[in-house]
Structure formats: structure tokens, C-alpha cells
mmCIF file of C-alpha atoms in Angstrom:
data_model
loop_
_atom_site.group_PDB
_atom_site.id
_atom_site.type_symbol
_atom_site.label_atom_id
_atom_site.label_comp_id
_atom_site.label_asym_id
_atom_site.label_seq_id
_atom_site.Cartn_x
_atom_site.Cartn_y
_atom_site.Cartn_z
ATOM 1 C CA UNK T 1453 -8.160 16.628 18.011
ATOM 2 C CA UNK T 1454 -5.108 14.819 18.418
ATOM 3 C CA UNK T 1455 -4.773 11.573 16.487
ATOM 4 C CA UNK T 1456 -2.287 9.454 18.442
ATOM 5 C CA UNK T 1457 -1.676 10.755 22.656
ATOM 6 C CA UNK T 1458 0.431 8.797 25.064
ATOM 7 C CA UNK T 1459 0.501 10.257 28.434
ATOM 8 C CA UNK T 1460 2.775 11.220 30.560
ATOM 9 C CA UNK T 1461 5.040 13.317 28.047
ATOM 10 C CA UNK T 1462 7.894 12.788 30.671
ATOM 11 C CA UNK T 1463 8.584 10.807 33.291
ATOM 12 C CA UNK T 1464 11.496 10.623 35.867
ATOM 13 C CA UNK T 1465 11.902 7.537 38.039
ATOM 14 C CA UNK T 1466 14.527 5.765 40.154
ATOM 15 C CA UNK T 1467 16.049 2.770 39.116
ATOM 16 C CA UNK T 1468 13.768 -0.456 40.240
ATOM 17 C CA UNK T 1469 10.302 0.933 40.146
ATOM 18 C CA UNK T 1470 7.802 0.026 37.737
ATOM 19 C CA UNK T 1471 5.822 2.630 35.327
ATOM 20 C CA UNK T 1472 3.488 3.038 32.811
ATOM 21 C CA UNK T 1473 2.734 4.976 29.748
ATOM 22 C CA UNK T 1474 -0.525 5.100 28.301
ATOM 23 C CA UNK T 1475 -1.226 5.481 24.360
ATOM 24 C CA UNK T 1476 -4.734 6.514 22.296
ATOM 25 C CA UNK T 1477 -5.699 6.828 18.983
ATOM 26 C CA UNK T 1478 -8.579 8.106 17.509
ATOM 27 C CA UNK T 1479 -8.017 7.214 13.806
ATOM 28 C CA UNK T 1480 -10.138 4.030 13.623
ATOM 29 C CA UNK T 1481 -6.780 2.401 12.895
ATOM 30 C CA UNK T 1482 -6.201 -1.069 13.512
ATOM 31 C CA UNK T 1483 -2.597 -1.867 14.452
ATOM 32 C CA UNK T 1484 -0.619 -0.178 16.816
ATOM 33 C CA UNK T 1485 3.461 0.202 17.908
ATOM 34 C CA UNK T 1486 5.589 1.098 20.363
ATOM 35 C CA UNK T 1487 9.058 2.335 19.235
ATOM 36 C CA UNK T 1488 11.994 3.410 21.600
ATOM 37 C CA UNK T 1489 14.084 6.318 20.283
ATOM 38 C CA UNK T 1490 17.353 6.052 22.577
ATOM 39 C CA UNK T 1491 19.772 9.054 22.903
ATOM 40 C CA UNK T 1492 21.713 7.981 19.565
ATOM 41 C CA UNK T 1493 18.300 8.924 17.793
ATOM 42 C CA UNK T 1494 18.010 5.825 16.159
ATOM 43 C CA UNK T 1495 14.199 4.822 16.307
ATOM 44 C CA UNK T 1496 13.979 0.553 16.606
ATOM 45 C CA UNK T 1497 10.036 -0.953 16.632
ATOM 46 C CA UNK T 1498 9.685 -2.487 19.834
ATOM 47 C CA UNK T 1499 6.386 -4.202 19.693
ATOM 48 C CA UNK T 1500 3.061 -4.378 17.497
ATOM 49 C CA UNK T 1501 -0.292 -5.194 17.743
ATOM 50 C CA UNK T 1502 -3.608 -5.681 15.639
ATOM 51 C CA UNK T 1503 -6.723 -5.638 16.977
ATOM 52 C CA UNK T 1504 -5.285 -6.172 20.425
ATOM 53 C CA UNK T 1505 -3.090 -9.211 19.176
ATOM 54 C CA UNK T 1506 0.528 -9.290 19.860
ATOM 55 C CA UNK T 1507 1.800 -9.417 16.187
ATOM 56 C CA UNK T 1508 5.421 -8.145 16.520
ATOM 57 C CA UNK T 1509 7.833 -8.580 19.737
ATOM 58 C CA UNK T 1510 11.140 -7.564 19.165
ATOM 59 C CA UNK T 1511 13.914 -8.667 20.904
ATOM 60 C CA UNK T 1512 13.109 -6.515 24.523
ATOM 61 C CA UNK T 1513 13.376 -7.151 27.912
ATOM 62 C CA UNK T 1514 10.362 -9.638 29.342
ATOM 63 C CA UNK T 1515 10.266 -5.993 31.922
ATOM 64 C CA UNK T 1516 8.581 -4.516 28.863
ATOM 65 C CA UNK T 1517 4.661 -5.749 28.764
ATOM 66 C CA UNK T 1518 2.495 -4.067 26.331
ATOM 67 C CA UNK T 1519 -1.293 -4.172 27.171
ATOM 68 C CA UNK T 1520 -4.081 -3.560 24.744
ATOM 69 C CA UNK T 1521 -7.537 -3.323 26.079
ATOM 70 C CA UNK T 1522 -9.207 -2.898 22.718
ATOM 71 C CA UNK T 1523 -8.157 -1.587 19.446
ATOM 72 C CA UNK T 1524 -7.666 1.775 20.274
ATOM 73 C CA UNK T 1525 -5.837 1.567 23.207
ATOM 74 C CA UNK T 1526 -1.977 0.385 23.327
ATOM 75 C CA UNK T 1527 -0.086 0.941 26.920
ATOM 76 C CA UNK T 1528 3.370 0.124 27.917
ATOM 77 C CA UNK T 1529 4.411 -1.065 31.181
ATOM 78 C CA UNK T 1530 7.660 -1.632 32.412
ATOM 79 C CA UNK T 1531 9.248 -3.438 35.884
ATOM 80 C CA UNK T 1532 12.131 -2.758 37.463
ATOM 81 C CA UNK T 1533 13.437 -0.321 35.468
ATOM 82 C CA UNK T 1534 17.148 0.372 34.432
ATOM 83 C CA UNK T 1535 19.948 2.942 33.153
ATOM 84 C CA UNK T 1536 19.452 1.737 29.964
ATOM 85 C CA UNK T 1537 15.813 2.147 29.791
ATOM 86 C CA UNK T 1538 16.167 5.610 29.792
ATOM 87 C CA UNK T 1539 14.925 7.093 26.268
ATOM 88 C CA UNK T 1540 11.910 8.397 24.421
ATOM 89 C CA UNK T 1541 9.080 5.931 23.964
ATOM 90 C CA UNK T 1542 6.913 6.752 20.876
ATOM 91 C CA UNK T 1543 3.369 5.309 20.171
ATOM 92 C CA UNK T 1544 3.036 4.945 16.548
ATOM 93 C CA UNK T 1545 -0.426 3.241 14.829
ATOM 94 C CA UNK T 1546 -1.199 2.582 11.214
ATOM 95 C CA UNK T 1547 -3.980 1.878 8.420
ATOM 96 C CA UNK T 1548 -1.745 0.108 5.694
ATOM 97 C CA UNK T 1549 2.061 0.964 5.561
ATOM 98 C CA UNK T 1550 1.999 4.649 6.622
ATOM 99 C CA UNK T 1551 2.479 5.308 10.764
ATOM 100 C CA UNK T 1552 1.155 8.088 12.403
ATOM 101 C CA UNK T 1553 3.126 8.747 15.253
ATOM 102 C CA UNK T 1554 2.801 10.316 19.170
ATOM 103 C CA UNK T 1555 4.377 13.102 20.750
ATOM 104 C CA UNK T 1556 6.584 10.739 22.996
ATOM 105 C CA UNK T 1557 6.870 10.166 26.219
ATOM 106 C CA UNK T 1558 10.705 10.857 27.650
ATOM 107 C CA UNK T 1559 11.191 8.335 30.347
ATOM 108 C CA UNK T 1560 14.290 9.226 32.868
ATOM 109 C CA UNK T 1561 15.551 6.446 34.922
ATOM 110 C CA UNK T 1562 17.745 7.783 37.346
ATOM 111 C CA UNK P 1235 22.168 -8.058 9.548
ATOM 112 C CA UNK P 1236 19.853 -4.819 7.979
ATOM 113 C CA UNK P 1237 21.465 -1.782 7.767
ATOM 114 C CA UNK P 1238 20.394 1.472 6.878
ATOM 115 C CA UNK P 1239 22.503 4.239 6.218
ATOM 116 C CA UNK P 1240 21.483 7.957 5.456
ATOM 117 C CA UNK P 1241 24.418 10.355 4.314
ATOM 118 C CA UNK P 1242 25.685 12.204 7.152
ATOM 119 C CA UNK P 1243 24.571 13.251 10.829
ATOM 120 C CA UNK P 1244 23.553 17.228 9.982
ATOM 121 C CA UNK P 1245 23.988 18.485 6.681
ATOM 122 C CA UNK P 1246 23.742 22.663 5.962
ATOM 123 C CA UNK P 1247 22.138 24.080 3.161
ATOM 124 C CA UNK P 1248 21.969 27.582 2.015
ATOM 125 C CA UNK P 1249 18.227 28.979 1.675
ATOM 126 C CA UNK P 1250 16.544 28.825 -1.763
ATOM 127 C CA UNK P 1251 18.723 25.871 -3.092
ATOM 128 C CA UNK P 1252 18.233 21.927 -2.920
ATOM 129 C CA UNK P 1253 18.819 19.629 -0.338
ATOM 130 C CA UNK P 1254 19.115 16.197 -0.855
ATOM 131 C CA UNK P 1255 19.339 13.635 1.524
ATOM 132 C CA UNK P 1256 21.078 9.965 1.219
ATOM 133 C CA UNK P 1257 19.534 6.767 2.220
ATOM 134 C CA UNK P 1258 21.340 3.359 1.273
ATOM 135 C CA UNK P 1259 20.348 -0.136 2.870
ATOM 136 C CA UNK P 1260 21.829 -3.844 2.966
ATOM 137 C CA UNK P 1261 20.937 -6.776 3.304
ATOM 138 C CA UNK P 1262 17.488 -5.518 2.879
ATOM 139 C CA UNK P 1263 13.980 -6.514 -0.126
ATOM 140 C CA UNK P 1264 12.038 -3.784 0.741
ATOM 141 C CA UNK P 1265 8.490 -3.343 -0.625
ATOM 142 C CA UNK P 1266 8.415 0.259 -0.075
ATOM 143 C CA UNK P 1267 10.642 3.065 1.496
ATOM 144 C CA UNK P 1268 8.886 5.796 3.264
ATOM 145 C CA UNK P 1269 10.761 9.247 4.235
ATOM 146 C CA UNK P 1270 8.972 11.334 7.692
ATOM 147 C CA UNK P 1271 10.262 14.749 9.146
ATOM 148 C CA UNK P 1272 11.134 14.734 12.895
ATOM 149 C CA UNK P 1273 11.249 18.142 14.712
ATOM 150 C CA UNK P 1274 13.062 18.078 18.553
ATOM 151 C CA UNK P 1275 10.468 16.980 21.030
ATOM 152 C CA UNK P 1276 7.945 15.618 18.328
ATOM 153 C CA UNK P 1277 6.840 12.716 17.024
ATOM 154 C CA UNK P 1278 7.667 11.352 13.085
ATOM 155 C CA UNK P 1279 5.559 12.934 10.477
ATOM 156 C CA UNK P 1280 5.326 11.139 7.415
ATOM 157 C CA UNK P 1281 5.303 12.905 4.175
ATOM 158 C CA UNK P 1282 6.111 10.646 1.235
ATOM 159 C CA UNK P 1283 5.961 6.882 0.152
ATOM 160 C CA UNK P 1284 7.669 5.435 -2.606
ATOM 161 C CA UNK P 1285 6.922 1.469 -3.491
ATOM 162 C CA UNK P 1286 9.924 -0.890 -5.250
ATOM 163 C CA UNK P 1287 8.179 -0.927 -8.876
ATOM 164 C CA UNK P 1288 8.144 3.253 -8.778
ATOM 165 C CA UNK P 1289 10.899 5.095 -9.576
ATOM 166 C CA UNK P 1290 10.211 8.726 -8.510
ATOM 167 C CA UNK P 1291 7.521 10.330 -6.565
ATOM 168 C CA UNK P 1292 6.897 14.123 -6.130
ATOM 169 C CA UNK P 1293 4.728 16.284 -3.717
ATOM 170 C CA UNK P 1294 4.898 19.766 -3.505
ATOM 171 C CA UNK P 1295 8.751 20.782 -3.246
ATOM 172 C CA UNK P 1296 9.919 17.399 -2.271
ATOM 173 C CA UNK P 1297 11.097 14.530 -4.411
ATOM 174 C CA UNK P 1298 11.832 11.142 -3.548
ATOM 175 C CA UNK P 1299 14.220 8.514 -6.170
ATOM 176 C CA UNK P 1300 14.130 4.472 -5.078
ATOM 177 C CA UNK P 1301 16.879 2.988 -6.941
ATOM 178 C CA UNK P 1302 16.438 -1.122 -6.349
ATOM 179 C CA UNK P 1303 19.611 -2.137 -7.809
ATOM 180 C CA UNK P 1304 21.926 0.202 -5.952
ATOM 181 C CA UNK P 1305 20.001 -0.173 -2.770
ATOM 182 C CA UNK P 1306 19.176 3.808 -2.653
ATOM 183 C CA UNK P 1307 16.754 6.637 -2.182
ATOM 184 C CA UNK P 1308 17.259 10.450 -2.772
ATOM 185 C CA UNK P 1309 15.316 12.890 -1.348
ATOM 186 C CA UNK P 1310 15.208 15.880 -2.244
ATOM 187 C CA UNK P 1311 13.812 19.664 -1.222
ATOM 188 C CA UNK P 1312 13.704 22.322 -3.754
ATOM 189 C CA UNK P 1313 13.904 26.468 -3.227
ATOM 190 C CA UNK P 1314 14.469 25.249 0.420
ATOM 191 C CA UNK P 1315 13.666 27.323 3.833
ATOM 192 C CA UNK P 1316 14.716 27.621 7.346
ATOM 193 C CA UNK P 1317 11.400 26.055 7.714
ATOM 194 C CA UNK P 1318 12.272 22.792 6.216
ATOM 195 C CA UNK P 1319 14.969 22.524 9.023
ATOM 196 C CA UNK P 1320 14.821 19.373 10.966
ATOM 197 C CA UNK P 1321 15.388 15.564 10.688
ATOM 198 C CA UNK P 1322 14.477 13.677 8.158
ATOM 199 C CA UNK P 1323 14.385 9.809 8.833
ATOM 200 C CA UNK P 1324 14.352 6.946 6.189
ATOM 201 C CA UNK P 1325 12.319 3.905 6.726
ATOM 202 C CA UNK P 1326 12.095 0.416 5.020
ATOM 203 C CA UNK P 1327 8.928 -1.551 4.786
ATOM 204 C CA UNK P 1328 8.939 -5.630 4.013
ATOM 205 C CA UNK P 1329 4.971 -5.825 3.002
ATOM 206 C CA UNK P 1330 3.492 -3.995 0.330
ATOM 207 C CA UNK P 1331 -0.161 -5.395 2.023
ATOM 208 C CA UNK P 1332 0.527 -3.321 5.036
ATOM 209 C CA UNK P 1333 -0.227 -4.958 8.313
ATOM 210 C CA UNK P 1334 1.885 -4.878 11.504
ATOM 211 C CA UNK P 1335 5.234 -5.264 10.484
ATOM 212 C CA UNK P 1336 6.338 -1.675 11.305
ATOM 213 C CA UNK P 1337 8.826 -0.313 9.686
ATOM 214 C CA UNK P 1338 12.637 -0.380 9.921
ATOM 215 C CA UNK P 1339 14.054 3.096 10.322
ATOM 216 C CA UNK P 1340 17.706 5.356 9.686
ATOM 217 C CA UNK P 1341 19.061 7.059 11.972
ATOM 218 C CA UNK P 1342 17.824 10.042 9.961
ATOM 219 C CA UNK P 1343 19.884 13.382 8.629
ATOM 220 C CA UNK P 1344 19.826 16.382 10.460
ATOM 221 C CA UNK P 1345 18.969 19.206 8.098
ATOM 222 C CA UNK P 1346 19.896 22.815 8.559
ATOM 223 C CA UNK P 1347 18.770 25.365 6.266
ATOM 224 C CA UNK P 1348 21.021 28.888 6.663
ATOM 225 C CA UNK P 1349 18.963 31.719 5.965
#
């Protein structure tokens, strides 16, 4: 069983629309990330949440909304995407310090 | 601002011998420092934790040094294999209580072992 899935694993899109990426985890865990891994590799926390409360919100774009329906559930949606937005988007959640990360999701704005 | 630093972009190793990996920070109290393994098109895999009262930690063939007072961490793979090729990121943590602070991360060495 896989622990932490975010669908879709990639994801091209023009520059303008809006998309989504959808995250699951099946740990029992209550907090949950998303990170952005951009092509430098450097992985940077972009928001956080425990038990579907906004805890962390790094300085991103107000395009970025994260949405979490219930505890086990973190999605990502973005609006008008740009350029710049293109990267890998990991879902990431945790039971004390230790993260257990996603596959990603490679998001190509084009 | 943070910083984290780890020694080099890719690093090569020759089978069977050590690696060991840099990772200095400033401007930085961490509570803990954390080390995962990132192969291409994967996610992080964490594999050991070290908190700012321990020293060393050990699992398996890896090996992990905090140093408070320079700022460091070593980590280190003994008799190493092709297998052990990938990267290996370091990450900071602020609260030894866990909770939703995530973690600040390196950029992460690339590791190459040469058969």
C-alpha cells in the first residue's frame, strides 16, 4: 500500500490555466506539507497543515491554495499558472519530526 | 538569513570505501538534523535523525556526527555500493515536540559510487 500518493505524477499545461494536484495518506498522520523542488533541486516547504488547519504558509503566490478536506487529504491548487511554476511538487506528511514523502507530481507550464 | 550548505554538488566514491557527506548551517538553533536519500523521480526517504544533545547516531552502515558548536553534521557510509548511489539531502528541524513546522532542507550531495 502506498503511504503518501499525489496524483497526477505529471502534468503539462499552458501558461494561464488553473490545475490541481491531489495528495493521500494513509498513515493516520496528522500534519501534512507541500514542498516545491524547482530545477536547482533545492526542496523549500511551501505550506503545512494539522488536522486540516493552515499551520505554515510560506512566502508563495496567493495562486497557490491548499485545500484539506479532512486529515488525510491535502490538495494543491493553483490559478493562472506561470514559467516559474514549473517544478516538482512533493506531498510530504508527518507523526512528530520525521516526513514521509510522495512520489511527486512534475508540473510543466509551458 | 538560514543557510544550509552540504559539501559539494556530486561527489565519487570508489566501491567498498567510505563516503562522507558535509552539511554546515548559519544562522540556524536547530533541535534536530535529519539526513533522507533521494533517488531521480522519487520522493525523500528518510533514514536517520540526530537531536542537538546527541552526538553520534549509527544504523546499519551509516553514521551520522551533529557538531553544535561548529554548526556541522557528517554523514557517513561504510564498505559503500553502487547501490548507495543517489542524493542525500540534509534537513534542519526548529522543534524537538514535532508539529508542523516542516523542515528546512540542503540542496543535498549527489553521491556516486564507482564500482
Amino acid at each position: 500500500d502506498t503511504a503518501v500518493s499525489q496524483t497526477p505524477k505529471y502534468l503539462v499545461t499552458q501558461m494561464g490555466n488553473d490545475k490541481s494536484i491531489k495528495c493521500e495518506q494513509n498513515l493516520g498522520h496528522d500534519t501534512m506539507y507541500w514542498y516545491k523542488q524547482d530545477s536547482k533541486k533545492f526542496l523549500k516547504i511551501m505550506f503545512s497543515y494539522n488536522n486540516k488547519e493552515l499551520i505554515i504558509n510560506e512566502t508563495v503566490p496567493n495562486r497557490f491554495s491548499p485545500k484539506s478536506p479532512d486529515k488525510a487529504h491535502l490538495n494543491l491548487h493553483i490559478n493562472s499558472l506561470e514559467l516559474g511554476d514549473s517544478a516538482v511538487y512533493f506531498c510530504a506528511s508527518s507523526l512528530g519530526n520525521v516526513l514521509t514523502f510522495g512520489a511527486g507530481s512534475r508540473l510543466t507550464v509551458l | 538569513s538560514q543557510k544550509i550548505e552540504q559539501n559539494s554538488e556530486a561527489l565519487n566514491i570508489q566501491e567498498g570505501k567510505t563516503a562522507t557527506l558535509t552539511c554546515n548551517y548559519t544562522n540556524y538553533s536547530p533541535a534536530y538534523l535529519q539526513w533522507y536519500r533521494q533517488d531521480p523521480g522519487r520522493g525523500p526517504v528518510f533514514l536517520l535523525l540526530i537531536r542537538e544533545n546527541e552526538k553520534e547516531k549509527r544504523k546499519e552502515r551509516l553514521k551520522v556526527t551533529f557538531d553544535t558548536t561548529l554548526k556541522q553534521s557528517l554523514f557517513h557510509i561504510t564498505a559503500s555500493q553502487p547501490a548507495d548511489s543517489a542524493t542525500y539531502l540534509c534537513a534542519l528541524g526548529r522543534y524537538s515536540g514535532g508539529g508542523a513546522d516542516g523542515l528546512t532542507f540542503g540542496k543535498g550531495t549527489h553521491l556516486i559510487i564507482q564500482p
